[in-house]
Every structure is written in C-alpha cells, then in structure tokens.
XYZ file of N, CA and C in Angstrom:
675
model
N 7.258 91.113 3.463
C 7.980 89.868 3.161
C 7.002 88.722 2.903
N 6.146 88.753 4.083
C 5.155 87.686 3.601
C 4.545 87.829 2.445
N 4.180 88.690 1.798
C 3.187 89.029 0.879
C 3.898 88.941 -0.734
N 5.305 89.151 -0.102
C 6.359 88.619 -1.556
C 6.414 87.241 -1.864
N 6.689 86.158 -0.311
C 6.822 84.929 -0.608
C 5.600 84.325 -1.262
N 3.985 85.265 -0.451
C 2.847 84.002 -0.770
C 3.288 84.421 -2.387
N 3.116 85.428 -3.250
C 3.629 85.667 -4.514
C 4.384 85.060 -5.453
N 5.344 84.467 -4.766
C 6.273 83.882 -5.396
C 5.840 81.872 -5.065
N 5.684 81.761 -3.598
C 5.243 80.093 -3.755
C 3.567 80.272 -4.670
N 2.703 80.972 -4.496
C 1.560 81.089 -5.844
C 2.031 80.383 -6.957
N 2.771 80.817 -7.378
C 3.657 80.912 -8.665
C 4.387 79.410 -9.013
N 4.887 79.163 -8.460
C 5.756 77.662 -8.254
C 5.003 76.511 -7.593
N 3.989 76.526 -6.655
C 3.265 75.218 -5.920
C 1.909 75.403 -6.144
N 1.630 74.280 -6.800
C 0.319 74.101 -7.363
C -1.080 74.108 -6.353
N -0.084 73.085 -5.041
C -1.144 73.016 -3.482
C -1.627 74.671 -3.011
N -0.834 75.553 -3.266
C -0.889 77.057 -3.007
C -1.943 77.114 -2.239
N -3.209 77.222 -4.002
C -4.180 77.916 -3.557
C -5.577 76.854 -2.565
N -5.077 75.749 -2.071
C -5.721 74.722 -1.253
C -5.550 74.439 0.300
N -4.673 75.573 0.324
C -4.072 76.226 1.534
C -4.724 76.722 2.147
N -5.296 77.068 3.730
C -5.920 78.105 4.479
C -4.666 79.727 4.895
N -5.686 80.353 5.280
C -4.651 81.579 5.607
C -4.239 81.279 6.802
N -4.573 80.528 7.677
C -3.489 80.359 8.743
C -2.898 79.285 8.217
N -2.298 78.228 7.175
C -1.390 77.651 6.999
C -0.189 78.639 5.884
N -1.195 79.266 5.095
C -0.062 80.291 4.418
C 0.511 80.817 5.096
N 0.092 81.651 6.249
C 1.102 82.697 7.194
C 1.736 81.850 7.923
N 1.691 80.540 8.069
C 2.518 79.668 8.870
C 3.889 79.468 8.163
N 3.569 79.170 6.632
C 4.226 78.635 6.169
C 5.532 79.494 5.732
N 5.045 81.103 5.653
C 5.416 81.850 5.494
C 6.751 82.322 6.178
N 6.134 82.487 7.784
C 6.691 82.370 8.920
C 7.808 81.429 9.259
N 7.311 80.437 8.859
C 8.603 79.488 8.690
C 9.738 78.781 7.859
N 10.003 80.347 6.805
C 10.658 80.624 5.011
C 11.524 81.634 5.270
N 12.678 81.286 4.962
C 13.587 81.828 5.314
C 14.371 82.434 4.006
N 15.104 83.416 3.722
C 16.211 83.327 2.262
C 17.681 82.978 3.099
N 18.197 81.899 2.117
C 19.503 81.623 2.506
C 20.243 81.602 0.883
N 21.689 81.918 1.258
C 22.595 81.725 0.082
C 23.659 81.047 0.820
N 23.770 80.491 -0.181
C 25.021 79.386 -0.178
C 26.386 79.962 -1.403
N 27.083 80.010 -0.857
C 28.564 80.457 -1.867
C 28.677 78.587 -2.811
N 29.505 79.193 -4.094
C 30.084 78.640 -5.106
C 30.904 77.385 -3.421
N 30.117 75.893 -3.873
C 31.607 74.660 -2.962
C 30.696 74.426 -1.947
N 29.801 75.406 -1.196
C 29.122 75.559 0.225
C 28.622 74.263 0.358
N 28.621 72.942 1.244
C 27.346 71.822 1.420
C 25.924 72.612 1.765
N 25.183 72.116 1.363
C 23.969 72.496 2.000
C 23.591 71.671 2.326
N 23.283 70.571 1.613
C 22.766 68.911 2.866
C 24.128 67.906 2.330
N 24.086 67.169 4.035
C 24.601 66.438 4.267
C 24.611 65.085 4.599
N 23.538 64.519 3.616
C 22.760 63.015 3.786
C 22.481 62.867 5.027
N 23.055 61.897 5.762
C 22.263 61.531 6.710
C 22.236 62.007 8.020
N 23.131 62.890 7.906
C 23.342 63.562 9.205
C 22.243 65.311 9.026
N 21.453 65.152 8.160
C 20.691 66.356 7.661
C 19.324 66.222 7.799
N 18.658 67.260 7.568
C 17.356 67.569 7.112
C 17.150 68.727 7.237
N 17.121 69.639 6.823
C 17.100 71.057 6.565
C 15.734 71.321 6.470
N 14.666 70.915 5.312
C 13.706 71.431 4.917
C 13.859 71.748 3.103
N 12.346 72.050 2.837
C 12.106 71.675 1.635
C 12.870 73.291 1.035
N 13.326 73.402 -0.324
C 14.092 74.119 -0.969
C 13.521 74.849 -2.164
N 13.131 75.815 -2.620
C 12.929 76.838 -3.866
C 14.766 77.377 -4.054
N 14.719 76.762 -4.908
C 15.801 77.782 -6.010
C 15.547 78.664 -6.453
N 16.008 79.906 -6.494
C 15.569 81.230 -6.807
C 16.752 81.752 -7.918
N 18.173 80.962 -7.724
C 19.338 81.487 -8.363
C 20.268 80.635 -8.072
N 21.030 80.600 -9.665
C 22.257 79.437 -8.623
C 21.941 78.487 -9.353
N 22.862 76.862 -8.659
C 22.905 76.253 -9.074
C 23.163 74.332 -7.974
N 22.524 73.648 -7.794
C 22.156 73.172 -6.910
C 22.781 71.364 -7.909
N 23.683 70.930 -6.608
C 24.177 69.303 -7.259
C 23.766 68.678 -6.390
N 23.197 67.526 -6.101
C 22.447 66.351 -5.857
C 23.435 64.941 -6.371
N 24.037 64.233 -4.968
C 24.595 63.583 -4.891
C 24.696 62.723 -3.972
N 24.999 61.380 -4.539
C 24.892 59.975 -3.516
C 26.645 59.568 -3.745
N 26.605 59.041 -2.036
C 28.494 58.788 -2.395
C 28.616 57.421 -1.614
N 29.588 56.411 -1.988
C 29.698 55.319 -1.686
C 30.338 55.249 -0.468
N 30.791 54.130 0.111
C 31.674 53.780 1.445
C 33.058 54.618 0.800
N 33.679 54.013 -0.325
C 34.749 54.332 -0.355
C 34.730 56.025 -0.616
N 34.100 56.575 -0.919
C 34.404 58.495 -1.430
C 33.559 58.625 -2.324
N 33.470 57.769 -3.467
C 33.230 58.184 -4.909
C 31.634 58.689 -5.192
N 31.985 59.883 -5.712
C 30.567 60.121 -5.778
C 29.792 60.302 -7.277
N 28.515 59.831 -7.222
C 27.811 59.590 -8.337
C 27.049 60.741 -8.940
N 26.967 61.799 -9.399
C 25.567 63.083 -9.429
C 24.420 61.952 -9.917
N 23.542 62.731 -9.077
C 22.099 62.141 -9.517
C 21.059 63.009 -10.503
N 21.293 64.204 -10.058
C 20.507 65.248 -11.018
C 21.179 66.586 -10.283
N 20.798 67.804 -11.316
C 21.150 69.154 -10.793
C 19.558 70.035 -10.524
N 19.753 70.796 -9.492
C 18.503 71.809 -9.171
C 18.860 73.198 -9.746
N 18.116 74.313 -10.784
C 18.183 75.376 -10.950
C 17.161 76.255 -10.991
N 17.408 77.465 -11.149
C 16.343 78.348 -10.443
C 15.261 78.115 -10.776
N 13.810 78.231 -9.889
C 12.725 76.961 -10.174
C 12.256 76.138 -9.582
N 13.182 75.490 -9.439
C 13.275 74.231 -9.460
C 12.789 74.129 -7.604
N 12.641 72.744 -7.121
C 12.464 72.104 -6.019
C 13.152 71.177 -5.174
N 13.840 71.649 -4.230
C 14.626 70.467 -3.562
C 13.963 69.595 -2.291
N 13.293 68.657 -2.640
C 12.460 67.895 -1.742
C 13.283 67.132 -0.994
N 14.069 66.081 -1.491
C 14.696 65.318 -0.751
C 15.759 65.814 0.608
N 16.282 67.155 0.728
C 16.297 67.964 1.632
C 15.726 67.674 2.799
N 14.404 67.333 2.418
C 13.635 67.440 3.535
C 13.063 65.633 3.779
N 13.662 64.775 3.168
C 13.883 63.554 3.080
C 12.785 62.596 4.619
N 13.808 63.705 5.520
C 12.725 63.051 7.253
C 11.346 63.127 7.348
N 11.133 64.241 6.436
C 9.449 64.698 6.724
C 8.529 63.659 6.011
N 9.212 62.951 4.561
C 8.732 61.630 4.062
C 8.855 60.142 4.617
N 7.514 60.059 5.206
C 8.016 58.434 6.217
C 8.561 57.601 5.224
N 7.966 57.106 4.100
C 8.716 56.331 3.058
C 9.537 56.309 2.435
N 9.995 57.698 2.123
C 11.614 58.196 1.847
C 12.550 57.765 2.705
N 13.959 56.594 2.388
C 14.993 56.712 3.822
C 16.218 56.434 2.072
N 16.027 57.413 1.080
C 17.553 57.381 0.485
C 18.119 58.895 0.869
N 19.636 58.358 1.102
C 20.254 59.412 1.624
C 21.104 60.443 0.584
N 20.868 61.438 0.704
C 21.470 62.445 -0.410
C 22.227 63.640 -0.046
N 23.277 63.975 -0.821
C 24.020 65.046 -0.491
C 23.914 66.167 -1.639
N 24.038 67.292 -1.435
C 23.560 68.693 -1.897
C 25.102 69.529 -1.673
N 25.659 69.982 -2.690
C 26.399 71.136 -2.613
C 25.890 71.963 -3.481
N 26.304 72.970 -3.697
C 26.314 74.469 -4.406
C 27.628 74.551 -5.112
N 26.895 74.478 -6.688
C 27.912 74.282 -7.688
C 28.215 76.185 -8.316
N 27.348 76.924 -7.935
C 27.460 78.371 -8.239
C 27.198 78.944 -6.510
N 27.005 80.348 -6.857
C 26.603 80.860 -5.481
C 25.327 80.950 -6.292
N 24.623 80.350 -4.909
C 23.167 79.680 -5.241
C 22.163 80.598 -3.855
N 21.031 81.129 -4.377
C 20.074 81.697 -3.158
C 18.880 80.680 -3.451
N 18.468 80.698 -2.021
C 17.239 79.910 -1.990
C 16.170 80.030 -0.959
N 14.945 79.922 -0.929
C 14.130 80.110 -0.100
C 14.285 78.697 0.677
N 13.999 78.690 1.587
C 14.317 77.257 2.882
C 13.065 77.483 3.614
N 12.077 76.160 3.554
C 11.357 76.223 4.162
C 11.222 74.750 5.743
N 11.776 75.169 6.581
C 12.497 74.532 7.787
C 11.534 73.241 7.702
N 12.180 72.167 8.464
C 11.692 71.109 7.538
C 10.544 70.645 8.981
N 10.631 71.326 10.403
C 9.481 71.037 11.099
C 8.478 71.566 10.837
N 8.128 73.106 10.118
C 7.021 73.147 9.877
C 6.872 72.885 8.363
N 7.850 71.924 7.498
C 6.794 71.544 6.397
C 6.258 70.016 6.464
N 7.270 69.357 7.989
C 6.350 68.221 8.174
C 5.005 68.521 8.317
N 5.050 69.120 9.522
C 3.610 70.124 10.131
C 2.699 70.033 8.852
N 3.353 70.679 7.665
C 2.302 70.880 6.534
C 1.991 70.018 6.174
N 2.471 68.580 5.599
C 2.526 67.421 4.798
C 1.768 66.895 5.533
N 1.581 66.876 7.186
C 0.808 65.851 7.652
C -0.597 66.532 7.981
N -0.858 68.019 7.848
C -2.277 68.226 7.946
C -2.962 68.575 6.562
N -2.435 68.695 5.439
C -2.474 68.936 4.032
C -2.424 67.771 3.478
N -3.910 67.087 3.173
C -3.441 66.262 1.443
C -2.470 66.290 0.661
N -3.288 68.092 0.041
C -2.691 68.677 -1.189
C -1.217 68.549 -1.285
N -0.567 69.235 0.225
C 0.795 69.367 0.500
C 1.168 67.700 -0.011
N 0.948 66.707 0.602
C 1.763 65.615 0.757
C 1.657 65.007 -0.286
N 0.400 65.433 -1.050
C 0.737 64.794 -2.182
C 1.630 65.445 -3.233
N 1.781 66.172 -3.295
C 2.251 66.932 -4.242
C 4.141 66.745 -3.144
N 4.379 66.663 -2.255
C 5.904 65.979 -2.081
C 5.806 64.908 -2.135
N 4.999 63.676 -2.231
C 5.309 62.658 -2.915
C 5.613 62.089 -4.437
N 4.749 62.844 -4.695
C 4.699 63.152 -6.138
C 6.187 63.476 -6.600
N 6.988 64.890 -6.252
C 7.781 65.591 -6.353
C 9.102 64.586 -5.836
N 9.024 63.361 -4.883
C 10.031 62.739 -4.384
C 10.601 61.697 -5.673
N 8.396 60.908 -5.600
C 8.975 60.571 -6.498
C 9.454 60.764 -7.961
N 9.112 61.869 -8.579
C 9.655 62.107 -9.680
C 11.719 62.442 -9.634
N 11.659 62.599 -8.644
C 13.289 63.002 -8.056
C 13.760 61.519 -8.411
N 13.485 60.690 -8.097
C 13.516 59.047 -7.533
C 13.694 58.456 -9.046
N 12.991 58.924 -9.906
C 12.663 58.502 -11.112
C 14.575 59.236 -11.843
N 14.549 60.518 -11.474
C 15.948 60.718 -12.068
C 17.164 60.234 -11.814
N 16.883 59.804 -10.526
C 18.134 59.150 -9.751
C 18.311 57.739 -10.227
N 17.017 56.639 -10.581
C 17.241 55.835 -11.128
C 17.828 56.185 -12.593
N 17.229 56.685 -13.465
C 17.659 56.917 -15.298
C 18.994 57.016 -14.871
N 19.640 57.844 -13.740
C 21.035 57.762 -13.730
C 22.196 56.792 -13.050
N 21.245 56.089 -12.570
C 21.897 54.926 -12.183
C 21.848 53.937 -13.037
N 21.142 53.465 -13.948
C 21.071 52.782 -14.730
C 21.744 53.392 -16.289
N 22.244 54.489 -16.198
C 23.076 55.095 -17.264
C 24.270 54.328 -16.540
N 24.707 54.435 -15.670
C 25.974 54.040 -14.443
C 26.293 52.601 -15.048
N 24.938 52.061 -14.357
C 25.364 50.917 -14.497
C 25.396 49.706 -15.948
N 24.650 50.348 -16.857
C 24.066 49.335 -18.106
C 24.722 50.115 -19.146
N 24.765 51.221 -19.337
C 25.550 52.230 -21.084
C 26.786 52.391 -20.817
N 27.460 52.224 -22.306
C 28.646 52.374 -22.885
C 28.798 53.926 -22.358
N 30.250 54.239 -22.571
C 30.743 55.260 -22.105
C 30.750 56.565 -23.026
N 30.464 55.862 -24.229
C 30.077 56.801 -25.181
C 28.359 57.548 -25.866
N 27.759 56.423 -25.374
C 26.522 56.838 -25.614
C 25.961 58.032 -23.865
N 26.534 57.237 -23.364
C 26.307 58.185 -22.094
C 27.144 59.914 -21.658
N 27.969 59.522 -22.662
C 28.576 60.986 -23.161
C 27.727 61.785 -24.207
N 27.415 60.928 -25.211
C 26.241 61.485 -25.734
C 25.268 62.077 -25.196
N 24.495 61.206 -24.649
C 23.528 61.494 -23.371
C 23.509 62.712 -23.139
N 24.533 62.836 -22.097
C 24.900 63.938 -21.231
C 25.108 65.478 -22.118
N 25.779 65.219 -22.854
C 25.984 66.617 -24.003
C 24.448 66.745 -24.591
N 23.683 66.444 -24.812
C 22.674 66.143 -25.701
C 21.502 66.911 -24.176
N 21.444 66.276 -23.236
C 20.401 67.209 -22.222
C 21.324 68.783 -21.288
N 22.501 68.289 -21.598
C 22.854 69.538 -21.322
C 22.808 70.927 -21.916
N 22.758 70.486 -22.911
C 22.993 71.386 -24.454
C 20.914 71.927 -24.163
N 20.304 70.890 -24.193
C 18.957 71.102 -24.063
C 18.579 72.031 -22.480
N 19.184 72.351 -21.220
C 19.088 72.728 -20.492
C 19.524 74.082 -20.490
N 20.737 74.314 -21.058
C 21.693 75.825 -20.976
C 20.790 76.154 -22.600
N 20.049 75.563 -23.227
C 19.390 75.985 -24.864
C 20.638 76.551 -25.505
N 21.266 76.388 -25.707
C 22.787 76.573 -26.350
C 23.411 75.403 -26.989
N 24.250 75.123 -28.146
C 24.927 73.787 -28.537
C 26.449 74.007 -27.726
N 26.600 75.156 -27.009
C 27.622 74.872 -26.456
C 28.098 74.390 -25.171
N 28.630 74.125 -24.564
C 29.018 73.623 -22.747
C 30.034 74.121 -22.154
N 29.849 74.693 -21.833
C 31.231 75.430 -20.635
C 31.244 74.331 -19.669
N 32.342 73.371 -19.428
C 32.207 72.644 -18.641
C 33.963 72.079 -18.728
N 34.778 71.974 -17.819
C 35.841 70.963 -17.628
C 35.383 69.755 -17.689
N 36.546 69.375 -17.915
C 36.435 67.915 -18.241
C 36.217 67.231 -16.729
N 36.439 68.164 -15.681
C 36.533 67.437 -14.447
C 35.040 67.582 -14.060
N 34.467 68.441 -13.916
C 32.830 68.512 -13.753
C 32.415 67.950 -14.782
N 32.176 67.657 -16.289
C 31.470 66.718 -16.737
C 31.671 64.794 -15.815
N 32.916 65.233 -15.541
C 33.077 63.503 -15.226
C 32.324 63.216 -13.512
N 32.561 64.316 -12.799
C 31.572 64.301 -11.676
C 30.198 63.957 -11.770
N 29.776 65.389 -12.864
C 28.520 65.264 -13.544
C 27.853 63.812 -13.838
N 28.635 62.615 -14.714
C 28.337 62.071 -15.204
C 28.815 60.506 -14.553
N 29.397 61.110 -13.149
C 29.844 59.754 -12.288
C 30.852 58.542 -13.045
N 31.579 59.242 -13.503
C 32.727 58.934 -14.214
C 34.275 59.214 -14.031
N 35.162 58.704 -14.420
C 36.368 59.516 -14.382
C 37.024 60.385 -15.254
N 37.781 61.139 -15.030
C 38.104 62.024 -15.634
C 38.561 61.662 -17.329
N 39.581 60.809 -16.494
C 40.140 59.673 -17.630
C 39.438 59.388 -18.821
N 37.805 58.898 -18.776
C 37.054 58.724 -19.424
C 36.521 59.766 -20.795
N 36.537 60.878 -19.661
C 35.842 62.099 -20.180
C 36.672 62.585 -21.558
N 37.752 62.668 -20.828
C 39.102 63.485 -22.217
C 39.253 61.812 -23.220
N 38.553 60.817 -22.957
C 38.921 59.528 -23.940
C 38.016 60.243 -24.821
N 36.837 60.147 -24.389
C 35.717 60.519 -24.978
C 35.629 61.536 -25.982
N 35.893 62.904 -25.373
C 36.328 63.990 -25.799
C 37.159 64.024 -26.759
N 38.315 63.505 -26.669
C 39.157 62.959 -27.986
C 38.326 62.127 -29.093
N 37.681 61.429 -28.826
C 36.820 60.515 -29.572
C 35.850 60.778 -30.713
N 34.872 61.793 -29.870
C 33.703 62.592 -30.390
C 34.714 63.966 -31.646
N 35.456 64.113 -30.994
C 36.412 65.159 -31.768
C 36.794 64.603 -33.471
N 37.354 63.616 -33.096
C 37.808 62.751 -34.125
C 36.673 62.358 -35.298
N 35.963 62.039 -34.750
C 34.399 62.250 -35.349
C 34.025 63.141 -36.003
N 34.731 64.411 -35.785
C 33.446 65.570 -36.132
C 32.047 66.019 -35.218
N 32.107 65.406 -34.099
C 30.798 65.302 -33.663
C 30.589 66.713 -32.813
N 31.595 67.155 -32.503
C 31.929 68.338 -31.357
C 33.376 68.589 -31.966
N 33.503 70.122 -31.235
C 34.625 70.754 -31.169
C 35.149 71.057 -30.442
N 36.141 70.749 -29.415
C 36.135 70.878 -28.119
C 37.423 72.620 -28.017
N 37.712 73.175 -27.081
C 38.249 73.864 -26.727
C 38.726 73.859 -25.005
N 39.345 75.148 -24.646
C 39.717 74.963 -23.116
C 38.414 75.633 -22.218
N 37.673 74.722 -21.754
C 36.420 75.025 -21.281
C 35.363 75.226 -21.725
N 35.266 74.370 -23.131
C 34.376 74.608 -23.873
C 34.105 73.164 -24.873
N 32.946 72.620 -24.950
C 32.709 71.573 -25.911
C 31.305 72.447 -26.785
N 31.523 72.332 -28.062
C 30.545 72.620 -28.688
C 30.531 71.648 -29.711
N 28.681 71.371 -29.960
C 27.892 70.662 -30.701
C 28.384 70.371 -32.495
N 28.818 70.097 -32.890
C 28.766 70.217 -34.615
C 27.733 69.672 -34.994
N 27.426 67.875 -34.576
C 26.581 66.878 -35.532
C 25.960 66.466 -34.455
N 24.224 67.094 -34.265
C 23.716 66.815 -33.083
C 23.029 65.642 -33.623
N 22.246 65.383 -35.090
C 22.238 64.231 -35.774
C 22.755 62.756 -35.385
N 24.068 62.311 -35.191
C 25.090 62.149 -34.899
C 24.768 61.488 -33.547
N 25.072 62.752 -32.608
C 24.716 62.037 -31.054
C 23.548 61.690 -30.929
N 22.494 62.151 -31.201
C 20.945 61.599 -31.315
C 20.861 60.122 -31.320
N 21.138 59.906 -32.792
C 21.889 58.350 -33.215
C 22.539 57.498 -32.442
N 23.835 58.213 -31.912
C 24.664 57.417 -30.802
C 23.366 57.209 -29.551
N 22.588 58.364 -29.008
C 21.584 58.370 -27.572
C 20.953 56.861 -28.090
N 20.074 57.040 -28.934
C 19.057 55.661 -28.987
C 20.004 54.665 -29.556
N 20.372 54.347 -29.439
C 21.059 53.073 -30.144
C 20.641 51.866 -29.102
C-alpha cells in the first residue's frame, strides 16, 4: 500500500521528492482511501477539518453559503485535482470557511489533517507548495465572486458554458438547469431565461439534459465584452 501511494503522490506533488523517508512513510501512514457516495458532505466549513484531499475519481463541489441558506459554488475538484482548503486549520492564515459535497460518487485519498499539519510545519517545500495551492484556490473563489457580483447574467452564462465545455473537452453539457444554476450561484429562474435566450440566438441547442454549443464564436464575443 505504501509503495502504491508514494507512486501515486510522486506523480501529483511536486514537494515529493524533498521529502525524507521517514516523512514519506509518515505521510503514508497517515493516507487513508475514502469514498464518498453521489449527495455525501465531506466538509462541513466550520465545524470541519478533515485533512488535505487527492481526487482519484469522482467529482468534488466547493461551496460557501450565506446566513440565510443560499449557496454560491466556488469551483469544482476532479480527478487530480487537490483539495487544500479541507484542511483549512493546518493554514494559520487561512480562516475562509468552505463546504465540500460529492456531486458523483467520488474516491479519494485523505491525508488526516494532524499529520499534514505535522508536515507543513517541518517542511518548507510542504508549506509552500499549500500556500501556494490555497492561494491559487483563493484566486478562483474570487473570479467567482466577482462573476456574482459585477457580470450580466448573460455573459456569465456564457462564461460558464464556455469553461465547462473546455473541462468535459466536448461542446456538449449534460447538466439541468438546476445544477447549472447552483453551479453558477444563480437561480434557476435565470438559467431557463437564459437558456431560452441563447436558443433564440442560435447560440446553443438545448435539449432535456443537454445544452450543446452551435456558435462558440458567439459566446467568446459575449465572454470578453
């Protein structure tokens, strides 16, 4: 088992090879595989800290929610990928609070978040590279807050079709109208305006669970405007 994980974090963390062998077998030791079902929370803002996250499969939502309910997505995690803010406590300068569900059945390596403080605070390499990693997280959460708060409802539909389309490498989207509007911290309401809109256009073709691309030209145009 150990000898699969050092294999696989090799592969994904750059600090890897700056590591000693008693912090690899530590780290090892303290890496767990967990799956989470399609709905499952996995963090629970502030009442959490789990530890830092490898996506292996699946599909990982990242979310901030107001007093009243409403919740905003900030970015999605997929296989690959890194869930730092997870581990949010182990960063003294980190105090934004974030929530994590599992938008697929999602597996992931969990690396418990006392011994990756442990790591961050006797490792440079380590801490820099989760600061680094926070803040680049930090950096998405703003672009999407400031989509929130400053763009039209249509260019930010644009937006959204336009990096999604770039993520799945497909012009098409399997997506309800109710998860794009989650997705995109919107209402539903919005979404099917929209959807009707872009349709009318030519710009997309929409179907039942399905929006596909016609005039990516088009939304490009609408993005920078």
């Amino acid at each position: 088992m150990s000898q699969t994980l050092t294999e696989i974090f090799e592969h994904y963390f750059d600090f890897w090879k700056e590591l000693s062998e008693t912090e690899i077998e530590f780290v090892c030791a303290n890496t767990r595989k967990v799956s989470y079902p399609k709905g499952a929370y996995v963090h629970q803002g502030p009442l959490d800290c789990i530890g830092a996250l490898l996506i292996r499969s699946g599909q990982l939502r990242v979310y901030t929610m107001s007093e009243d309910g409403r919740e905003v997505t900030l970015y999605r995690l997929f296989a690959g990928d890194v869930g730092i803010l997870s581990a949010s406590c182990v960063l003294d300068a980190l105090t934004f609070d974030v929530y994590i569900d599992a938008e697929e059945d999602t597996e992931v390596l969990l690396t418990d978040a006392a011994a990756f403080r442990r790591l961050v605070e006797g490792n440079i390499h380590v801490r820099c590279y989760a600061y680094e990693l926070a803040t680049q997280r930090l950096s998405d959460m703003l672009w999407k807050m400031q989509q929130v708060l400053f763009l039209s409802a249509d260019r930010r539909f644009a937006i959204f079709l336009l990096e999604e389309s770039a993520q799945n490498g497909s012009g098409e989207i399997h997506l309800t109208h109710e998860q794009i509007a989650r997705y995109m911290g919107t209402a539903r309401e919005v979404v099917s305006r929209m959807v009707k809109y872009f349709n009318q256009e030519g710009w997309i073709k929409n179907s039942r669970g399905c929006i596909k691309i016609i005039d990516r030209q088009a939304l490009e145009q609408l993005k920078g405007k």
